[in-house]
Amino acid sequence: MPKVIICKTDDEVAKKAAAIFAKQIRSKPDSVLGFATGSTPEKTYAELARLHKTEGLDFSKVRTFNLDEYWGLDGDHNQSYRYFMNDRLFKHINIKPWNTFVLDGTAVNPMLECKAFETKILAVGGVDIWLLGIGNNGHIAFNEPGSPVDSRTRLVSLTQSTIDANSDGRFFKNPADVPRCALSAGIGTVREARKIVLLATGSKKADAIAAALEGPFTPDCPASLLQDHKDCTFILDSAAASKLKKKY
Ligand code: PGA
């Protein structure tokens, strides 16, 4: 079962998550890191940027892979996940742009794009740690409920719940603007990471967290499919942990 760390605040969640990534980078400077987008990891990226600036945390040999990208958005679009990563993290640290891999939402052939992404992960020896968020509906990356445990990187449709969550003013202004499809790493792709760190903050995530940790192992809650991973840690704030019944 995943290890569970419950923090008082989302600032503490970010500090703990960044510390895990900093330790990984210091012990293996050419680490392969998996990253996520969304509101939840923003403070973690700010903390990693701070560690680079104030403590010289060195990203010069690090390689990164991102979970997903909206289908149809190019990397210059301000809601694309390539733009998000450049803006929140990459431009603040000394990572080499050519060592950052975000799926291309405008690729001519999405199947080839997804295959190439998986091949690149294999070519660098697999992902050392993958950072994840969780959707209100339990999704990880854009693997919506029903996604198989062995799914691979592919073109997927977004559920209405995800479209609504991403057009609540934080990102898109209204649901009609949200792309209906995305390229997403599969659950099987993510589960192959040697270590997984899932973050959740806020009460909107409480039901999904309870289902992921204390419900059955089922594609109905994609995050529950991490229950048998051998090195997975959930870092939660008290609001996201508020519906857990067991003591952690
Ligand atoms: P959020 O998204 O961090 O913006 O809440 C998480 C997710 O959908 O995986």
CSV table of C-alpha atoms and ligand atoms in Angstrom, one decimal, residues 36-42 67-68 81 84 132-142 144 162 165-166 168 170-171 199-201 204-205, ligand 1:
chain,number,residue,atom,x,y,z
A,36,ALA,CA,2.5,16.7,-13.7
A,37,THR,CA,0.7,19.9,-14.4
A,38,GLY,CA,-2.4,21.4,-12.8
A,39,SER,CA,-2.7,23.7,-9.7
A,40,THR,CA,-1.5,21.1,-7.2
A,41,PRO,CA,2.2,20.9,-8.1
A,42,GLU,CA,2.7,24.6,-8.7
A,67,LEU,CA,2.2,13.1,-18.0
A,68,ASP,CA,0.1,14.6,-20.7
A,81,TYR,CA,1.2,21.9,-20.7
A,84,PHE,CA,2.9,25.5,-18.2
A,132,LEU,CA,1.3,12.9,-9.8
A,133,GLY,CA,-1.8,14.9,-9.0
A,134,ILE,CA,-5.3,13.4,-8.8
A,135,GLY,CA,-8.5,14.5,-10.4
A,136,ASN,CA,-11.7,15.0,-8.4
A,137,ASN,CA,-12.9,11.8,-10.1
A,138,GLY,CA,-9.8,9.9,-9.2
A,139,HIS,CA,-8.0,10.2,-12.5
A,140,ILE,CA,-4.2,10.2,-12.8
A,141,ALA,CA,-2.8,12.0,-15.8
A,142,PHE,CA,-5.8,12.0,-18.1
A,144,GLU,CA,-10.2,8.8,-16.6
A,162,THR,CA,-12.4,17.0,-15.9
A,165,ALA,CA,-12.7,21.1,-13.2
A,166,ASN,CA,-10.3,22.7,-15.7
A,168,ASP,CA,-13.4,26.8,-13.2
A,170,ARG,CA,-8.0,28.6,-12.8
A,171,PHE,CA,-7.1,27.6,-16.3
A,199,LEU,CA,0.0,15.1,-4.2
A,200,ALA,CA,-3.5,16.1,-3.2
A,201,THR,CA,-4.6,19.3,-1.5
A,204,LYS,CA,-12.4,18.7,-3.4
A,205,LYS,CA,-9.9,15.8,-3.5
B,1,PGA,P1,-5.3,20.0,-10.2
B,1,PGA,O1,-5.4,18.8,-11.2
B,1,PGA,O2,-3.9,19.9,-9.6
B,1,PGA,O3,-5.4,21.2,-11.0
B,1,PGA,O4,-6.4,19.9,-9.2
B,1,PGA,C1,-5.0,17.5,-10.8
B,1,PGA,C2,-5.4,16.5,-11.8
B,1,PGA,O5,-6.4,16.7,-12.5
B,1,PGA,O6,-4.7,15.5,-12.0
